Amino acid sequence: MSFYLEANRLLIRPFRDSDLESFVAYRDDPEVARYQGWNTPFTIDQGREFIDKMKIAIPGTVGEWYQAAVELKNGGEMVGDVAFLLMKNDPRQAYLGYSFSRPHWGHGYALEAVGRLLEYLFDDLSLHQVVAETDVENIPSVRLLESIGFNLEAHHIESVWFKGAYSSEYHYALLCREWESL
């Protein structure tokens, strides 16, 4: 199954072998990895293994993350990725994820890509709710989620052991009916 979404300045598409260098470059950046579930150093072998897995992944498989590359329409540069996971206990709900290379922060690419992915999740997959969790210190992520219309539903204080310390998280959610009213 092909997965191609088009946004104003971006293409959201399956990973391919030619993404390896760009993908590893931002995954290996400690600032990009700071609030993410991977550690640095992030190696070429790890990148190759990840891309190989994503090349055969089927979007919308319940209980499995699907990550798609985000590419600039102008020039074809891969600048990040977006991801979703349909929940096993209720596949009409999904988790949302995203990461972008540091040189491309502050240009609105994450907002555009996440907005387009939400459009797909709500309009094409008819989801009821999409949720996202972010570290309370990840202010750009908090701003992004709130600017799109996510609602802060919970503040979990020092609830997660993450990268050697207890971390606090915000739990955000967006219902389909809220998305439709935006």
PDB file of C-alpha atoms in Angstrom:
ATOM      1  CA  MET A   1       0.000   0.000   0.000  1.00  0.00           C
ATOM      2  CA  SER A   2       1.405   3.359  -1.019  1.00  0.00           C
ATOM      3  CA  PHE A   3       1.372   6.206   1.445  1.00  0.00           C
ATOM      4  CA  TYR A   4       1.788   9.620  -0.136  1.00  0.00           C
ATOM      5  CA  LEU A   5       0.367  12.805   1.321  1.00  0.00           C
ATOM      6  CA  GLU A   6       0.897  16.204  -0.183  1.00  0.00           C
ATOM      7  CA  ALA A   7       0.953  19.455   1.780  1.00  0.00           C
ATOM      8  CA  ASN A   8       1.651  23.001   0.640  1.00  0.00           C
ATOM      9  CA  ARG A   9       5.471  22.758   0.759  1.00  0.00           C
ATOM     10  CA  LEU A  10       5.924  19.101   1.677  1.00  0.00           C
ATOM     11  CA  LEU A  11       5.539  15.518   0.573  1.00  0.00           C
ATOM     12  CA  ILE A  12       4.915  12.881   3.227  1.00  0.00           C
ATOM     13  CA  ARG A  13       5.986   9.544   1.810  1.00  0.00           C
ATOM     14  CA  PRO A  14       7.431   6.127   2.621  1.00  0.00           C
ATOM     15  CA  PHE A  15      11.067   5.971   3.617  1.00  0.00           C
ATOM     16  CA  ARG A  16      13.536   4.932   0.937  1.00  0.00           C
ATOM     17  CA  ASP A  17      17.203   3.936   0.917  1.00  0.00           C
ATOM     18  CA  SER A  18      18.313   7.388  -0.258  1.00  0.00           C
ATOM     19  CA  ASP A  19      17.003   8.868   3.035  1.00  0.00           C
ATOM     20  CA  LEU A  20      19.677   7.098   5.081  1.00  0.00           C
ATOM     21  CA  GLU A  21      22.221   9.915   5.329  1.00  0.00           C
ATOM     22  CA  SER A  22      19.682  12.648   6.170  1.00  0.00           C
ATOM     23  CA  PHE A  23      17.796  10.390   8.579  1.00  0.00           C
ATOM     24  CA  VAL A  24      20.901   9.361  10.519  1.00  0.00           C
ATOM     25  CA  ALA A  25      22.150  12.971  10.600  1.00  0.00           C
ATOM     26  CA  TYR A  26      19.140  14.247  12.519  1.00  0.00           C
ATOM     27  CA  ARG A  27      18.654  11.113  14.606  1.00  0.00           C
ATOM     28  CA  ASP A  28      22.293  11.435  15.705  1.00  0.00           C
ATOM     29  CA  ASP A  29      21.817  15.069  16.782  1.00  0.00           C
ATOM     30  CA  PRO A  30      21.592  15.154  20.621  1.00  0.00           C
ATOM     31  CA  GLU A  31      19.198  18.132  20.494  1.00  0.00           C
ATOM     32  CA  VAL A  32      16.787  16.280  18.185  1.00  0.00           C
ATOM     33  CA  ALA A  33      17.068  13.095  20.273  1.00  0.00           C
ATOM     34  CA  ARG A  34      16.681  14.911  23.603  1.00  0.00           C
ATOM     35  CA  TYR A  35      12.943  14.214  24.013  1.00  0.00           C
ATOM     36  CA  GLN A  36      12.736  11.203  21.699  1.00  0.00           C
ATOM     37  CA  GLY A  37      12.822   7.494  22.439  1.00  0.00           C
ATOM     38  CA  TRP A  38      16.205   6.832  20.849  1.00  0.00           C
ATOM     39  CA  ASN A  39      19.701   7.595  22.087  1.00  0.00           C
ATOM     40  CA  THR A  40      22.779   9.047  20.467  1.00  0.00           C
ATOM     41  CA  PRO A  41      25.018   8.081  18.905  1.00  0.00           C
ATOM     42  CA  PHE A  42      22.605   6.848  16.255  1.00  0.00           C
ATOM     43  CA  THR A  43      24.544   4.778  13.732  1.00  0.00           C
ATOM     44  CA  ILE A  44      24.280   4.116  10.007  1.00  0.00           C
ATOM     45  CA  ASP A  45      23.439   0.480  10.818  1.00  0.00           C
ATOM     46  CA  GLN A  46      20.571   1.572  13.099  1.00  0.00           C
ATOM     47  CA  GLY A  47      19.323   3.905  10.384  1.00  0.00           C
ATOM     48  CA  ARG A  48      19.497   1.214   7.713  1.00  0.00           C
ATOM     49  CA  GLU A  49      17.649  -1.256   9.957  1.00  0.00           C
ATOM     50  CA  PHE A  50      14.929   1.312  10.686  1.00  0.00           C
ATOM     51  CA  ILE A  51      14.467   2.268   7.027  1.00  0.00           C
ATOM     52  CA  ASP A  52      14.340  -1.393   5.980  1.00  0.00           C
ATOM     53  CA  LYS A  53      11.604  -1.982   8.560  1.00  0.00           C
ATOM     54  CA  MET A  54       9.604   1.063   7.434  1.00  0.00           C
ATOM     55  CA  LYS A  55       9.889   0.122   3.753  1.00  0.00           C
ATOM     56  CA  ILE A  56       7.820  -3.010   4.429  1.00  0.00           C
ATOM     57  CA  ALA A  57       5.520  -1.510   7.086  1.00  0.00           C
ATOM     58  CA  ILE A  58       1.858  -1.156   6.236  1.00  0.00           C
ATOM     59  CA  PRO A  59       0.272   2.162   7.252  1.00  0.00           C
ATOM     60  CA  GLY A  60      -2.574   1.714   9.688  1.00  0.00           C
ATOM     61  CA  THR A  61      -1.548  -1.694  11.021  1.00  0.00           C
ATOM     62  CA  VAL A  62      -3.119  -1.787  14.471  1.00  0.00           C
ATOM     63  CA  GLY A  63      -0.562  -1.693  17.276  1.00  0.00           C
ATOM     64  CA  GLU A  64       2.432  -0.832  15.059  1.00  0.00           C
ATOM     65  CA  TRP A  65       4.029   2.544  14.502  1.00  0.00           C
ATOM     66  CA  TYR A  66       4.145   3.748  10.916  1.00  0.00           C
ATOM     67  CA  GLN A  67       6.675   6.469  10.205  1.00  0.00           C
ATOM     68  CA  ALA A  68       6.815   8.406   6.969  1.00  0.00           C
ATOM     69  CA  ALA A  69       9.537  10.665   5.642  1.00  0.00           C
ATOM     70  CA  VAL A  70       8.834  14.368   5.206  1.00  0.00           C
ATOM     71  CA  GLU A  71      10.418  15.859   2.104  1.00  0.00           C
ATOM     72  CA  LEU A  72      10.543  19.418   0.800  1.00  0.00           C
ATOM     73  CA  LYS A  73       8.727  19.687  -2.523  1.00  0.00           C
ATOM     74  CA  ASN A  74      11.267  22.252  -3.622  1.00  0.00           C
ATOM     75  CA  GLY A  75      14.544  20.347  -3.925  1.00  0.00           C
ATOM     76  CA  GLY A  76      13.494  16.984  -2.517  1.00  0.00           C
ATOM     77  CA  GLU A  77      15.424  17.267   0.755  1.00  0.00           C
ATOM     78  CA  MET A  78      14.218  14.996   3.561  1.00  0.00           C
ATOM     79  CA  VAL A  79      13.706  17.189   6.648  1.00  0.00           C
ATOM     80  CA  GLY A  80      12.036  14.911   9.187  1.00  0.00           C
ATOM     81  CA  ASP A  81       9.354  12.330   9.768  1.00  0.00           C
ATOM     82  CA  VAL A  82       5.853  11.946  11.133  1.00  0.00           C
ATOM     83  CA  ALA A  83       4.367   8.826  12.692  1.00  0.00           C
ATOM     84  CA  PHE A  84       1.177   7.304  13.977  1.00  0.00           C
ATOM     85  CA  LEU A  85       0.089   4.185  15.816  1.00  0.00           C
ATOM     86  CA  LEU A  86      -3.468   2.886  15.864  1.00  0.00           C
ATOM     87  CA  MET A  87      -4.180   1.727  19.410  1.00  0.00           C
ATOM     88  CA  LYS A  88      -4.734  -1.995  19.953  1.00  0.00           C
ATOM     89  CA  ASN A  89      -7.554  -1.487  22.454  1.00  0.00           C
ATOM     90  CA  ASP A  90      -9.371   0.960  20.146  1.00  0.00           C
ATOM     91  CA  PRO A  91      -8.112   1.301  16.555  1.00  0.00           C
ATOM     92  CA  ARG A  92     -10.227   4.435  16.051  1.00  0.00           C
ATOM     93  CA  GLN A  93      -7.710   6.203  18.272  1.00  0.00           C
ATOM     94  CA  ALA A  94      -4.067   6.850  17.453  1.00  0.00           C
ATOM     95  CA  TYR A  95      -0.860   8.153  18.922  1.00  0.00           C
ATOM     96  CA  LEU A  96       0.990  10.826  16.969  1.00  0.00           C
ATOM     97  CA  GLY A  97       4.742  11.419  16.718  1.00  0.00           C
ATOM     98  CA  TYR A  98       7.145  13.623  14.766  1.00  0.00           C
ATOM     99  CA  SER A  99      10.771  14.672  14.581  1.00  0.00           C
ATOM    100  CA  PHE A 100      12.572  17.140  12.350  1.00  0.00           C
ATOM    101  CA  SER A 101      16.181  17.996  11.625  1.00  0.00           C
ATOM    102  CA  ARG A 102      17.442  20.972  13.588  1.00  0.00           C
ATOM    103  CA  PRO A 103      18.298  23.149  10.539  1.00  0.00           C
ATOM    104  CA  HIS A 104      14.605  22.935   9.618  1.00  0.00           C
ATOM    105  CA  TRP A 105      13.187  23.947  12.995  1.00  0.00           C
ATOM    106  CA  GLY A 106      11.260  27.208  13.076  1.00  0.00           C
ATOM    107  CA  HIS A 107      10.090  27.108   9.442  1.00  0.00           C
ATOM    108  CA  GLY A 108       6.623  25.700  10.076  1.00  0.00           C
ATOM    109  CA  TYR A 109       7.391  22.324   8.479  1.00  0.00           C
ATOM    110  CA  ALA A 110       6.359  20.328  11.548  1.00  0.00           C
ATOM    111  CA  LEU A 111       3.080  22.251  11.810  1.00  0.00           C
ATOM    112  CA  GLU A 112       2.353  21.678   8.120  1.00  0.00           C
ATOM    113  CA  ALA A 113       3.277  17.983   8.179  1.00  0.00           C
ATOM    114  CA  VAL A 114       1.407  17.200  11.395  1.00  0.00           C
ATOM    115  CA  GLY A 115      -1.640  19.091  10.131  1.00  0.00           C
ATOM    116  CA  ARG A 116      -1.631  17.088   6.909  1.00  0.00           C
ATOM    117  CA  LEU A 117      -1.205  13.812   8.809  1.00  0.00           C
ATOM    118  CA  LEU A 118      -4.147  14.723  11.053  1.00  0.00           C
ATOM    119  CA  GLU A 119      -6.250  15.418   7.978  1.00  0.00           C
ATOM    120  CA  TYR A 120      -5.419  11.889   6.755  1.00  0.00           C
ATOM    121  CA  LEU A 121      -6.098  10.286  10.143  1.00  0.00           C
ATOM    122  CA  PHE A 122      -9.448  11.994  10.657  1.00  0.00           C
ATOM    123  CA  ASP A 123     -10.744  12.276   7.097  1.00  0.00           C
ATOM    124  CA  ASP A 124      -9.356   9.141   5.428  1.00  0.00           C
ATOM    125  CA  LEU A 125      -9.134   6.728   8.363  1.00  0.00           C
ATOM    126  CA  SER A 126     -12.190   8.149  10.197  1.00  0.00           C
ATOM    127  CA  LEU A 127     -10.460   8.160  13.558  1.00  0.00           C
ATOM    128  CA  HIS A 128     -12.278   9.325  16.671  1.00  0.00           C
ATOM    129  CA  GLN A 129      -9.273  10.753  18.544  1.00  0.00           C
ATOM    130  CA  VAL A 130      -5.556  11.386  18.153  1.00  0.00           C
ATOM    131  CA  VAL A 131      -3.313  11.751  21.188  1.00  0.00           C
ATOM    132  CA  ALA A 132       0.217  13.020  21.657  1.00  0.00           C
ATOM    133  CA  GLU A 133       2.524  13.065  24.645  1.00  0.00           C
ATOM    134  CA  THR A 134       5.418  15.426  25.095  1.00  0.00           C
ATOM    135  CA  ASP A 135       7.932  16.277  27.771  1.00  0.00           C
ATOM    136  CA  VAL A 136       6.831  19.410  29.640  1.00  0.00           C
ATOM    137  CA  GLU A 137      10.207  20.981  28.852  1.00  0.00           C
ATOM    138  CA  ASN A 138       9.748  20.507  25.092  1.00  0.00           C
ATOM    139  CA  ILE A 139       8.208  23.940  24.589  1.00  0.00           C
ATOM    140  CA  PRO A 140       8.272  23.888  20.748  1.00  0.00           C
ATOM    141  CA  SER A 141       6.291  20.636  20.767  1.00  0.00           C
ATOM    142  CA  VAL A 142       3.819  22.033  23.298  1.00  0.00           C
ATOM    143  CA  ARG A 143       3.327  25.115  21.099  1.00  0.00           C
ATOM    144  CA  LEU A 144       2.859  23.002  17.988  1.00  0.00           C
ATOM    145  CA  LEU A 145       0.218  20.764  19.553  1.00  0.00           C
ATOM    146  CA  GLU A 146      -1.680  23.684  21.058  1.00  0.00           C
ATOM    147  CA  SER A 147      -1.545  25.720  17.841  1.00  0.00           C
ATOM    148  CA  ILE A 148      -3.110  22.828  15.917  1.00  0.00           C
ATOM    149  CA  GLY A 149      -5.930  22.592  18.445  1.00  0.00           C
ATOM    150  CA  PHE A 150      -4.918  19.744  20.761  1.00  0.00           C
ATOM    151  CA  ASN A 151      -6.269  19.954  24.295  1.00  0.00           C
ATOM    152  CA  LEU A 152      -4.103  19.411  27.335  1.00  0.00           C
ATOM    153  CA  GLU A 153      -5.811  16.543  29.173  1.00  0.00           C
ATOM    154  CA  ALA A 154      -3.215  15.524  31.751  1.00  0.00           C
ATOM    155  CA  HIS A 155       0.041  16.580  33.358  1.00  0.00           C
ATOM    156  CA  HIS A 156       1.964  13.551  34.597  1.00  0.00           C
ATOM    157  CA  ILE A 157       4.562  14.750  37.112  1.00  0.00           C
ATOM    158  CA  GLU A 158       7.846  12.818  37.240  1.00  0.00           C
ATOM    159  CA  SER A 159       5.977   9.749  36.014  1.00  0.00           C
ATOM    160  CA  VAL A 160       8.385   8.360  33.425  1.00  0.00           C
ATOM    161  CA  TRP A 161      11.966   7.173  33.896  1.00  0.00           C
ATOM    162  CA  PHE A 162      13.559   8.610  30.777  1.00  0.00           C
ATOM    163  CA  LYS A 163      17.227   8.871  29.862  1.00  0.00           C
ATOM    164  CA  GLY A 164      18.461   8.579  33.435  1.00  0.00           C
ATOM    165  CA  ALA A 165      15.957  10.756  35.288  1.00  0.00           C
ATOM    166  CA  TYR A 166      12.264  11.043  36.067  1.00  0.00           C
ATOM    167  CA  SER A 167      10.491  13.128  33.489  1.00  0.00           C
ATOM    168  CA  SER A 168       7.153  14.947  33.493  1.00  0.00           C
ATOM    169  CA  GLU A 169       4.840  14.726  30.496  1.00  0.00           C
ATOM    170  CA  TYR A 170       1.821  16.446  29.048  1.00  0.00           C
ATOM    171  CA  HIS A 171      -0.893  14.307  27.509  1.00  0.00           C
ATOM    172  CA  TYR A 172      -2.744  16.021  24.652  1.00  0.00           C
ATOM    173  CA  ALA A 173      -5.749  14.857  22.660  1.00  0.00           C
ATOM    174  CA  LEU A 174      -7.806  16.022  19.704  1.00  0.00           C
ATOM    175  CA  LEU A 175     -11.226  14.624  18.831  1.00  0.00           C
ATOM    176  CA  CYS A 176     -12.472  14.347  15.269  1.00  0.00           C
ATOM    177  CA  ARG A 177     -15.363  16.739  15.955  1.00  0.00           C
ATOM    178  CA  GLU A 178     -12.873  19.292  17.320  1.00  0.00           C
ATOM    179  CA  TRP A 179     -10.709  18.867  14.231  1.00  0.00           C
ATOM    180  CA  GLU A 180     -13.725  19.395  11.985  1.00  0.00           C
ATOM    181  CA  SER A 181     -14.611  22.640  13.776  1.00  0.00           C
ATOM    182  CA  LEU A 182     -11.126  24.122  13.333  1.00  0.00           C
TER     183      LEU A 182
END
